[in-house]
Coordinates of C-alpha atoms in Angstrom, one line a residue:
X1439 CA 40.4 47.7 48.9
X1440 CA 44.0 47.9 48.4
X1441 CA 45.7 49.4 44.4
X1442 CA 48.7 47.0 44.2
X1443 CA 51.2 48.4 41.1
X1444 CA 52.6 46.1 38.4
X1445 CA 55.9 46.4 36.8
X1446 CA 55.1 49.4 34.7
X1447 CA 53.5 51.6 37.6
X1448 CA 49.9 50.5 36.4
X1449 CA 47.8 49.5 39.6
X1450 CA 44.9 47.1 39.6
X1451 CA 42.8 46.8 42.0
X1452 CA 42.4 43.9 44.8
X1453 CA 39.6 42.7 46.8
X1454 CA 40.7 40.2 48.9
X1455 CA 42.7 37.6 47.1
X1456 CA 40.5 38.7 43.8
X1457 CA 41.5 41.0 41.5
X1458 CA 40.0 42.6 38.1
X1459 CA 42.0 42.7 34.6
X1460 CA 40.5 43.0 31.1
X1461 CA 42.6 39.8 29.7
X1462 CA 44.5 37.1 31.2
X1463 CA 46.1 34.7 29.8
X1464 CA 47.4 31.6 30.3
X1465 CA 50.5 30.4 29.1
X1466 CA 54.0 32.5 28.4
X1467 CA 55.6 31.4 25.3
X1468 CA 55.3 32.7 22.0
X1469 CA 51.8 32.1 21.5
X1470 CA 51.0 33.8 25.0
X1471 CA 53.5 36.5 25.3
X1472 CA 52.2 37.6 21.6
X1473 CA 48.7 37.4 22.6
X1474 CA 49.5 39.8 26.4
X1475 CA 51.7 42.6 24.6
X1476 CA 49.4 42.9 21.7
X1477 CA 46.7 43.6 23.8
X1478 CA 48.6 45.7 26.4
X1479 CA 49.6 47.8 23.7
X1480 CA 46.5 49.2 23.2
X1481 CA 46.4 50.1 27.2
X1482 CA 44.6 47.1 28.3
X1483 CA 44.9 45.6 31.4
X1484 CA 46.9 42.1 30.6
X1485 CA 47.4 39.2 33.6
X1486 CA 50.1 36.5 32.0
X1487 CA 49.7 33.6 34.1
X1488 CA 52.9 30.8 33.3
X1489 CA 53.3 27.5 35.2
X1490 CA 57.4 27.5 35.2
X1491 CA 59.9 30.1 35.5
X1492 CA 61.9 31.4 32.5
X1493 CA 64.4 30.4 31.1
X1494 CA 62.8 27.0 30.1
X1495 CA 63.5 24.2 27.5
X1496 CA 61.4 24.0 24.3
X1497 CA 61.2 22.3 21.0
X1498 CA 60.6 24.4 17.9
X1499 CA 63.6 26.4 16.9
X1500 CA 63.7 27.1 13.4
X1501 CA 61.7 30.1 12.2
X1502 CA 59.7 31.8 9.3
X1503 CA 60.4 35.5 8.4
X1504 CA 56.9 36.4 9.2
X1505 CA 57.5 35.8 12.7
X1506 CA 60.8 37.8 12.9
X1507 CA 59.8 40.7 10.9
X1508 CA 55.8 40.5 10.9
X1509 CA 54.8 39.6 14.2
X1510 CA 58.1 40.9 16.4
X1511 CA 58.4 44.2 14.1
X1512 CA 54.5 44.9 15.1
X1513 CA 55.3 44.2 19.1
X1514 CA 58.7 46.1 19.0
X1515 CA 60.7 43.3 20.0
X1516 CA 62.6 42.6 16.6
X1517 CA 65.8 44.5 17.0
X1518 CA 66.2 42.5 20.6
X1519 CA 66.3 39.5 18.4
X1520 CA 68.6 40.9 16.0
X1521 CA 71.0 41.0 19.3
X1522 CA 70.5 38.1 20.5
X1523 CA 73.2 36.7 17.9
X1524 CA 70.5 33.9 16.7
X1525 CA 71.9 32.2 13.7
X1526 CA 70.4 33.2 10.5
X1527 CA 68.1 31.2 8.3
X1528 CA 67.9 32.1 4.9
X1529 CA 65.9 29.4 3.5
X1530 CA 65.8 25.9 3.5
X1531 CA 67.5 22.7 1.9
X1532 CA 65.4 19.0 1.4
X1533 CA 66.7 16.0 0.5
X1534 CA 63.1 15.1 -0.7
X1535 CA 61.0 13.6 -3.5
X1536 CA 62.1 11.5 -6.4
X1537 CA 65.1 13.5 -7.4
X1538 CA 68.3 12.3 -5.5
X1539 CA 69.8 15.3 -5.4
X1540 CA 69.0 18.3 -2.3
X1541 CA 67.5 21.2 -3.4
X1542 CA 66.6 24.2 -1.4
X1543 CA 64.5 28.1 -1.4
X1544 CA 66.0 31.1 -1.2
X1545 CA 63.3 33.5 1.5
X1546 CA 65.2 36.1 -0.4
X1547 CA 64.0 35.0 -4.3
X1548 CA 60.4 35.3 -3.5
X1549 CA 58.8 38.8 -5.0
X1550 CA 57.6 39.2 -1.6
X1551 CA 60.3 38.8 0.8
X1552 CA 63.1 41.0 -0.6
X1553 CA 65.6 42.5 1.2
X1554 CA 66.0 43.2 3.9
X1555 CA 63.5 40.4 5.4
X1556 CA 64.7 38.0 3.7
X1557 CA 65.7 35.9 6.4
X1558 CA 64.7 34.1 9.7
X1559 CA 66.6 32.7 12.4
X1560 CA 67.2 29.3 14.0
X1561 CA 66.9 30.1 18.0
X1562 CA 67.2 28.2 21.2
X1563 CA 63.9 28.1 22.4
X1564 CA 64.8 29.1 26.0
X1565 CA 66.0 32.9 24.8
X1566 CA 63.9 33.4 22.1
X1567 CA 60.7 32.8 24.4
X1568 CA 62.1 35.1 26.9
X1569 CA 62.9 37.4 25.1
X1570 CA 59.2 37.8 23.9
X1571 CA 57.7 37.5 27.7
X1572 CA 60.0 40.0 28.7
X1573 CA 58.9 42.3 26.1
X1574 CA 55.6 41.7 27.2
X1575 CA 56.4 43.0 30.6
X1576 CA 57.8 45.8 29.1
X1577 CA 54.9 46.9 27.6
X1578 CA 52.7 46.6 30.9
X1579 CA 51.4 42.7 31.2
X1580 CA 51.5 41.8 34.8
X1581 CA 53.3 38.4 34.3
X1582 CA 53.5 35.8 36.9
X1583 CA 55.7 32.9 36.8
X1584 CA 55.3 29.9 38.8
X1585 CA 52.1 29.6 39.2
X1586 CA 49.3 27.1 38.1
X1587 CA 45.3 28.0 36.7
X1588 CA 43.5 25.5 38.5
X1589 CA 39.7 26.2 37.5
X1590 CA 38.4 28.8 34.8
X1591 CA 35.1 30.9 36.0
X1592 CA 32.2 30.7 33.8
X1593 CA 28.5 31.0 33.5
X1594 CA 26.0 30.0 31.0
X1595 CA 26.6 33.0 29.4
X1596 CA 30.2 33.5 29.1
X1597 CA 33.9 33.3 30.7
X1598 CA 34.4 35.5 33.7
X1599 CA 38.2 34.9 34.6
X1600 CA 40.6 31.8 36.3
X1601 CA 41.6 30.5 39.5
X1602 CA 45.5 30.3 39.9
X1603 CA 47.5 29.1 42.4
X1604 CA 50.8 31.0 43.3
X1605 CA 53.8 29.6 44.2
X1606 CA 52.5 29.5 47.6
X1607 CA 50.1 27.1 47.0
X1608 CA 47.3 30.5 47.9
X1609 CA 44.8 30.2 45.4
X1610 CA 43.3 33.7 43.9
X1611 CA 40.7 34.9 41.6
X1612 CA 41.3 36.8 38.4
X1613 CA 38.5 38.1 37.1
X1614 CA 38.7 39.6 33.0
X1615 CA 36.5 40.0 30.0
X1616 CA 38.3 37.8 28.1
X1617 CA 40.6 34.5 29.0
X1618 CA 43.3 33.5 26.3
X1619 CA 44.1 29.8 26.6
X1620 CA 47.9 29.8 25.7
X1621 CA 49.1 27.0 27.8
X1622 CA 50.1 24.5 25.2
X1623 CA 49.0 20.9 24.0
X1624 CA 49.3 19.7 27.6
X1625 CA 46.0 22.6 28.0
X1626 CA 43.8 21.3 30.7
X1627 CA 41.3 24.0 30.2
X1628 CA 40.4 24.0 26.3
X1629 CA 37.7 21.9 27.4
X1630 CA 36.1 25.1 28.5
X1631 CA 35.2 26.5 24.9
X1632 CA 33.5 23.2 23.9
X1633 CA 34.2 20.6 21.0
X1634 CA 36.7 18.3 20.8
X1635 CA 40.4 18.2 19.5
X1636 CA 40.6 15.7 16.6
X1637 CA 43.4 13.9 15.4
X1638 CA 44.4 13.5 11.9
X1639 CA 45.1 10.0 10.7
X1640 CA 47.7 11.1 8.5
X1641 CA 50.1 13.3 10.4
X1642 CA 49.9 10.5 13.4
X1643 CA 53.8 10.6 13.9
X1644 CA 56.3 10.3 16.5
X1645 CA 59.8 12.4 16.8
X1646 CA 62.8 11.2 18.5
X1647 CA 65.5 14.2 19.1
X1648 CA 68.4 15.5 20.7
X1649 CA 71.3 17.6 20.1
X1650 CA 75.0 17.6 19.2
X1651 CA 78.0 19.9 19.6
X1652 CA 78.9 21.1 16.7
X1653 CA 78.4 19.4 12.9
X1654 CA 78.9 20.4 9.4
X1655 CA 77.3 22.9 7.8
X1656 CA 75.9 23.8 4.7
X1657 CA 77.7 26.0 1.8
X1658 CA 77.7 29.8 2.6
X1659 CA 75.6 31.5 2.4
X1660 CA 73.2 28.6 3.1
X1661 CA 75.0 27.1 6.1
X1662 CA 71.7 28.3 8.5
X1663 CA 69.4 26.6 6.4
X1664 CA 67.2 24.2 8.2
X1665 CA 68.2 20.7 6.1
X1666 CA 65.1 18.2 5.8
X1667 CA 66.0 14.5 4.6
X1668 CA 64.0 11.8 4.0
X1669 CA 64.6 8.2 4.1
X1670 CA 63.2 5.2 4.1
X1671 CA 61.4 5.0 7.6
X1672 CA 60.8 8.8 7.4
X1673 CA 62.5 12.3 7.7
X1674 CA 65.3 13.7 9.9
X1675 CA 65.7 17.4 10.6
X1676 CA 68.9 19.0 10.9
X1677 CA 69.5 22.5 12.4
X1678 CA 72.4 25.1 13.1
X1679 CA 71.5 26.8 16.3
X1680 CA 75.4 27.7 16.7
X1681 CA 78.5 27.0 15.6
X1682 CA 78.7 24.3 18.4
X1683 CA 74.9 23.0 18.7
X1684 CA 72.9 21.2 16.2
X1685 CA 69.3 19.7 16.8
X1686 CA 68.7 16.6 15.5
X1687 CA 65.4 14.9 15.2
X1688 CA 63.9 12.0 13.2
X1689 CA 60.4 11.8 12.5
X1690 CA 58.5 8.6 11.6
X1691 CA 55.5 6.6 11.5
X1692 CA 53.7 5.6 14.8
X1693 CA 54.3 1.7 13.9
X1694 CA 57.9 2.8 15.2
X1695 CA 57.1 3.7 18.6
X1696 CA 57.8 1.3 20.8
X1697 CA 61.1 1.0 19.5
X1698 CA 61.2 4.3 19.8
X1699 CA 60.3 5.0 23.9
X1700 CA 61.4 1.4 24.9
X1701 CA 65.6 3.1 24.7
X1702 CA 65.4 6.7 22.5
X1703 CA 69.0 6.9 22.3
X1704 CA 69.4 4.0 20.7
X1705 CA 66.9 4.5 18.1
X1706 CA 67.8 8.0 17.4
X1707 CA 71.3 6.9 16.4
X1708 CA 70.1 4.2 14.5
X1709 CA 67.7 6.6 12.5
X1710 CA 70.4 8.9 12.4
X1711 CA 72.8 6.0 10.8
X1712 CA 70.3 4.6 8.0
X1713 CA 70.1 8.7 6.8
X1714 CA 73.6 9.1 4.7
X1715 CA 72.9 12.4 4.5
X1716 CA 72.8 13.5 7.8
X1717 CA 75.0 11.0 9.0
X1718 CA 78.3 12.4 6.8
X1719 CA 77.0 15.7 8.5
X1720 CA 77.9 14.3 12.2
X1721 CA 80.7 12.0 11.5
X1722 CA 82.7 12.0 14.4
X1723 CA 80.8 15.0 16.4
X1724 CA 79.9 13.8 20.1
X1725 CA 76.5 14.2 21.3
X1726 CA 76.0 17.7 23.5
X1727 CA 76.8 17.4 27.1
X1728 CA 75.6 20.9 27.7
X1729 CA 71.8 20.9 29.9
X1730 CA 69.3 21.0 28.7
X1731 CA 70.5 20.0 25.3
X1732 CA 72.1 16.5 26.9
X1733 CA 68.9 14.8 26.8
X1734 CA 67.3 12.2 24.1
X1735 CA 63.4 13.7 24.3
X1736 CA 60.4 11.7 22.3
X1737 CA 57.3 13.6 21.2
X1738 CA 54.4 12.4 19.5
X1739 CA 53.9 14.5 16.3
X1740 CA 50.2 14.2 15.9
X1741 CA 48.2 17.2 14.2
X1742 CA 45.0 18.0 15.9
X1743 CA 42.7 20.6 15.4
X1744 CA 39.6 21.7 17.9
X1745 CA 36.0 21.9 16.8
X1746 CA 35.7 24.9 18.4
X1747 CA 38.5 28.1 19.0
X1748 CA 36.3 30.3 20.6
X1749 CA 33.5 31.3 23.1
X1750 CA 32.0 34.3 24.8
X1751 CA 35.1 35.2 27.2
X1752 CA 37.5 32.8 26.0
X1753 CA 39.9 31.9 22.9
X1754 CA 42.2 29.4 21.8
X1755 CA 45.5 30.0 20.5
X1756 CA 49.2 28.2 19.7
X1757 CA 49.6 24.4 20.7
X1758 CA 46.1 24.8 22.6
X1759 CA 44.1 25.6 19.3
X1760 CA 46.3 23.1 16.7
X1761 CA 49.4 21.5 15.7
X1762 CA 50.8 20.4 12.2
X1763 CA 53.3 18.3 11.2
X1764 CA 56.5 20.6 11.9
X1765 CA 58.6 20.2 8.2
X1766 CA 58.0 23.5 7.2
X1767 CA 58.9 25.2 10.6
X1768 CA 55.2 26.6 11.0
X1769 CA 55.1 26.1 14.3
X1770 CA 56.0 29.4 15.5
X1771 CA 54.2 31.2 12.9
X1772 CA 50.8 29.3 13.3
X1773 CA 51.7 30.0 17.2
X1774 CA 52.0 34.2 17.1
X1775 CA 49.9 34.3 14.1
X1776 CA 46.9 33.2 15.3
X1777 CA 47.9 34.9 18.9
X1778 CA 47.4 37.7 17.0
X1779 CA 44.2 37.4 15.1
X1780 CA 43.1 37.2 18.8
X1781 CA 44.8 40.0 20.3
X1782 CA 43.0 42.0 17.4
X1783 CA 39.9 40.5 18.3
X1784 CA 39.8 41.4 22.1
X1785 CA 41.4 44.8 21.5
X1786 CA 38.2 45.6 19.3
X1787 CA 35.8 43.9 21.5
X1788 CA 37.1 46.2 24.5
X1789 CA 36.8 49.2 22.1
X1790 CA 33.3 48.3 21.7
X1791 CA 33.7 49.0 18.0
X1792 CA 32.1 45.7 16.5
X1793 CA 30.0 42.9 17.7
X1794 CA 32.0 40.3 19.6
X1795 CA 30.7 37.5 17.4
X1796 CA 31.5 38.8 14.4
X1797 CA 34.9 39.8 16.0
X1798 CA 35.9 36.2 17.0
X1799 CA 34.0 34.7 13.9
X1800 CA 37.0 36.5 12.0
X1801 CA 39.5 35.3 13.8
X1802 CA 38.2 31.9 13.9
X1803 CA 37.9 32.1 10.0
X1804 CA 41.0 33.5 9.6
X1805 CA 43.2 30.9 11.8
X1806 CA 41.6 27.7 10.2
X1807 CA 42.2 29.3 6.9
X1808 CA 45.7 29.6 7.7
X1809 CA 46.8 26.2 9.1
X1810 CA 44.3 24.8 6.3
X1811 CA 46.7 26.3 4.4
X1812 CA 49.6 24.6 5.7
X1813 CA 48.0 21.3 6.4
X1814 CA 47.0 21.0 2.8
X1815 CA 49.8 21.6 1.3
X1816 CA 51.9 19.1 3.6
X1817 CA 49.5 16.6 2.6
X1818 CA 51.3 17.0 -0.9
X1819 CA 54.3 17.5 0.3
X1820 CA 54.8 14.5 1.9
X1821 CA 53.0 12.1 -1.6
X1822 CA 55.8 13.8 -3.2
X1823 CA 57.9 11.1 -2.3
X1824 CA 56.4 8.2 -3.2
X1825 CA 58.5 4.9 -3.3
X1826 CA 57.4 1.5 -3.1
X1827 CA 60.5 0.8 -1.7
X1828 CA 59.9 3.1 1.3
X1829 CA 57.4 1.5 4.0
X1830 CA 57.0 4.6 6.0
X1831 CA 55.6 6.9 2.6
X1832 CA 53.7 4.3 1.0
X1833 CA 51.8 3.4 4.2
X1834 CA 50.5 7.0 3.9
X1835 CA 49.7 6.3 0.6
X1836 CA 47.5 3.7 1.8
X1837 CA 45.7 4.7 4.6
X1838 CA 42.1 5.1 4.7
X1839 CA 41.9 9.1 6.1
X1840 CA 38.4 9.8 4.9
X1841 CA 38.1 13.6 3.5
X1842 CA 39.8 17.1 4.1
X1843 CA 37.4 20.0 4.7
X1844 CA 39.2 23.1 5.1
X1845 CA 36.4 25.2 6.6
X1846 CA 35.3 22.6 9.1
X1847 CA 38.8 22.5 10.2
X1848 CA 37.8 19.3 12.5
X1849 CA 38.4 17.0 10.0
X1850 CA 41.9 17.3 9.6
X1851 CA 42.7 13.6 8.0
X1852 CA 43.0 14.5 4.0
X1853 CA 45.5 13.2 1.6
X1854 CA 45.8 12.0 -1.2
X1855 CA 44.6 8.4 -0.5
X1856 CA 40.9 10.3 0.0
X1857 CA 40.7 11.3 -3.9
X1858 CA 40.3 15.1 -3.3
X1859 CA 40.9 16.0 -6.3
X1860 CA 42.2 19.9 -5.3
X1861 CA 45.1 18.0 -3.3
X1862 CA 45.6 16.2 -5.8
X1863 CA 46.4 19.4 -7.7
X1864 CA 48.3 21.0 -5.5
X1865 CA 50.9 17.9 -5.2
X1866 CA 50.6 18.1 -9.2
X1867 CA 51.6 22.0 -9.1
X1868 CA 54.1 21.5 -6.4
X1869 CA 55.9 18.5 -8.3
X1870 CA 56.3 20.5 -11.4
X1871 CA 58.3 23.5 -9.9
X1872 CA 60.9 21.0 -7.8
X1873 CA 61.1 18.9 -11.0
X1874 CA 62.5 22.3 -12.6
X1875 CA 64.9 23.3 -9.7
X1876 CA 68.1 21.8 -10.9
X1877 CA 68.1 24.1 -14.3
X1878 CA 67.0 27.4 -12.2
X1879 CA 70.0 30.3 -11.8
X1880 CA 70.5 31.9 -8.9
X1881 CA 67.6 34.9 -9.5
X1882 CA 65.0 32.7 -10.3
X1883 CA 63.0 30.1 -7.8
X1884 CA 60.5 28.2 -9.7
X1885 CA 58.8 27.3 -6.1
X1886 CA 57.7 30.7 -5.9
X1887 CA 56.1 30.6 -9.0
X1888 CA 54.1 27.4 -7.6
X1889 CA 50.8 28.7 -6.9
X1890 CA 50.5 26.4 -3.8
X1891 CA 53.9 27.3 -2.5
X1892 CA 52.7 31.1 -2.6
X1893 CA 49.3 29.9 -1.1
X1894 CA 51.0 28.6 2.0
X1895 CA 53.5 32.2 2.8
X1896 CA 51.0 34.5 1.5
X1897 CA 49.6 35.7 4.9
X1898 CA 53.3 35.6 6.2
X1899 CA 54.3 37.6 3.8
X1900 CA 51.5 40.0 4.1
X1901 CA 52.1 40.0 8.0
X1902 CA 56.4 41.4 7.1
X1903 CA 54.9 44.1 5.2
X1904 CA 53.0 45.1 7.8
X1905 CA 56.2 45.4 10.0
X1906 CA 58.2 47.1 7.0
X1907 CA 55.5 49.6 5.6
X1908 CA 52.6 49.6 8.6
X1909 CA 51.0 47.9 6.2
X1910 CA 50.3 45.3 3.0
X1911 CA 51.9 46.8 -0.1
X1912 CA 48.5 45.7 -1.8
X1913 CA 45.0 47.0 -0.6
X1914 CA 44.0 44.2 2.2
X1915 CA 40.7 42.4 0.8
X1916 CA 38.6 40.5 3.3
X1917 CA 38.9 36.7 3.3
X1918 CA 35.4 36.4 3.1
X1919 CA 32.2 38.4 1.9
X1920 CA 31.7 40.8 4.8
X1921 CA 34.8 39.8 6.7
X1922 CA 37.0 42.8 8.2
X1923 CA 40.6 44.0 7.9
X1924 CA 43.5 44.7 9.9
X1925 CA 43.3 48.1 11.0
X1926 CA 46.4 50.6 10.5
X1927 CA 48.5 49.8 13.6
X1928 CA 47.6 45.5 12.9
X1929 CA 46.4 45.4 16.5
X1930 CA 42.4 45.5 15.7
X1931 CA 40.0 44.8 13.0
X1932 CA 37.8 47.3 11.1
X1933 CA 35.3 47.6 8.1
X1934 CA 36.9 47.2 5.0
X1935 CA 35.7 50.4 3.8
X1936 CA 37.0 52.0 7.1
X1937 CA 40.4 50.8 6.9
X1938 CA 42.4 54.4 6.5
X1939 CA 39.9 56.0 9.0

């Protein structure tokens, strides 16, 4: 037996080309490098296992505070970002719905994301991810780039480790307690933990997108904002990612995709054109020339959702658990968020403190709950702009999706067309606070008095007061009769009654 050290000075041991951790995970970005330094945090022994080599490309660059100041405050990483010179975010502007006219939230008007959190940022994907995976090597997590899981271990019982191939081509055993499947929406191994990933029939999209150098921007101090338009064939996105680099992308219906992959450049621009709102944005801006933003990239948008996150020895999380529809920038946040329920799952399960199934029942409960969240309420979002005019919108209108049931989570084809009456309401609620935007001043945000709208950022919000204070201003209540909280340091779960011990 040989003790081979890590980057920190931790050794673990080798037999042969197997060696023994009590987590590995696979995949680096932001789900997986969350996920690794949570856990390592607590002293555990992490393996990070990522197929490519950092600095990569990635799609996904405009924030929510939670992340910045929730999930990065917790891991220790936030004033890194703060360096990085990322541009700030401090809400967002739509050109969506009935009314004409853009209209946009403030982070900062919301009663729970005052100062000095008030804010996100718009990153480029490549340093924001490695930032995080270099934090997580910081913090002990042997990471490994370049190298390829080829076959998970398992039993009846439970998950026993992977099979990864270096870059090499050797192939060695890592054996663990627990296995984190972090390695995207291109996972090959989710099958492991059972059920099957479902599609929902309403957010069935496809996104054409590039980037350009430079653009117009916004009115201080809003010229950071993300800016969503919708048009006739669908919406556009629009974000600052520096002075001389804007993303671009157009999302529409999946009627549109041959069009689409048959030449994407050409159909970007032409989406691009029949937007006036964007297009006055780019008027005479060339496309970037700078790799790896010189590209045209197509990506099929479609929400899925597994049947099952979890099994003895192995979790789901980021792109490999779910996906929604991106318009509210919850890609991230789902991502690290629900990285997190985990970490706090296996941290406890090492500890031996609570029974594994009740563990990973919480943070099965608690991730569903949270993208039901967000699915939900896009289901509204997206009726709010109903125009018979508009193919793209009413064909949503239309479609037969069946039913939405939140705690099944599998099931994720609700909207309006279904009759569910509670969607109904939200759209209802949702409708009534834009409707009043246009006689607001600036202290006052009627979409933060929108029940829904709270709904959705609640948990986000909850998660930057965790950063701020070390925890929720308000005593944390379980989400469910018997369900646990976070425990002080938001890197475990414990008994509600327990939760200063």
């Amino acid at each position: 037996m040989d003790r081979r050290a890590n980057g920190e000075g931790r050794t673990v041991s080798s037999v042969g080309t197997q060696q023994d951790f009590d987590v590995v995970v696979v995949g680096g970005g932001p789900a997986g490098a969350t996920v690794a330094a949570a856990v390592a945090l607590r002293g555990h022994r992490v393996l990070l296992v990522e197929k490519e080599t950092f600095p990569r490309y990635q799609i996904g660059e405009s924030l929510l505070p939670s992340t910045v100041h929730g999930v990065c405050r917790i891991l220790g990483v936030e004033g890194e970002l703060a360096k990085a010179g990322f541009k700030t975010k401090r809400g967002g502007t739509f050109r969506w719905g009935r009314n004409r006219d853009p209209w946009q939230f403030s982070f900062a008007l919301s009663p729970r994301l005052a100062d000095p959190t008030s804010f996100a940022y718009q990153v480029e994907r490549s340093r924001f991810d490695a930032i995080l995976l270099d934090n997580a090597r910081r913090v002990g997590v042997d990471v490994r780039e370049g190298c390829r899981v080829t076959d998970v271990i398992a039993d009846e019982e439970r998950v026993r480790g992977v099979r990864w191939a270096g870059p090499d081509g050797e192939i060695q055993e890592a054996r663990a307690r627990y296995v984190v499947d972090a390695s995207g929406n291109g996972s090959r191994i989710h099958p492991h933990v059972g059920g099957k990933r479902t599609y929902s029939a309403f957010f069935r999209n496809i996104a054409v997108f590039g980037y350009f150098a430079g653009g117009a921007r916004l009115p201080a101090p809003n010229d950071g904002n993300i800016f969503c338009a919708a048009f006739d064939e669908g919406w556009i996105w629009y974000i600052p990612l520096r002075d001389d680099l804007t993303s671009v992308g157009a999302v529409v219906a999946r009627e549109h995709a041959e069009k689409i992959q048959g030449d994407p450049a050409t159909a970007w621009r032409r989406l691009i054109d029949a937007c006036p709102e964007i297009r006055g944005l780019l008027d005479g801006v060339p496309q970037a020339t700078e790799p790896p933003y010189d590209q045209v990239r197509v990506r099929k948008d479609w929400s899925y959702g597994k049947a099952r996150l979890w099994r003895p020895g192995m979790a789901l999380v980021g792109d490999a658990a779910c996906f929604v529809d991106p318009v509210l920038s919850s890609g991230v946040h789902l991502a690290t968020y629900g990285a997190l329920l985990a970490a706090r799952s296996i941290n406890s399960g090492l500890a031996g403190t609570l029974d594994e199934d009740r563990l990973f029942a919480e943070f099965e409960t608690r991730y569903r709950h949270e993208y039901g969240l967000f699915h939900d309420f896009l289901v509204s979002f997206y009726d709010l702009h109903q125009d018979e005019r508009s193919y793209f919108w009413k064909a949503r209108n239309v479609t037969n999706v069946g039913t939405t049931d939140r705690e099944a989570f599998v099931d994720l084809v609700g909207g309006l067309a279904s009759g569910d009456a509670s969607l109904t309401a939200v759209a209802d609620d949702f409708e009534r606070a834009v409707r009043r935007l246009p006689d607001a001043d600036d202290l006052r945000n009627p979409l933060y008095e929108s029940q829904s709208f709270r709904q959705v950022f609640q948990e986000g919000a909850v998660l930057q007061e965790r950063g701020l204070f070390g925890g929720p201003l308000e005593e944390e209540a379980p989400l469910r009769p018997g369900g646990l909280v976070a425990s002080e340091d938001g890197l475990g779960w414990v008994e509600a009654a327990g939760r200063h011990a």
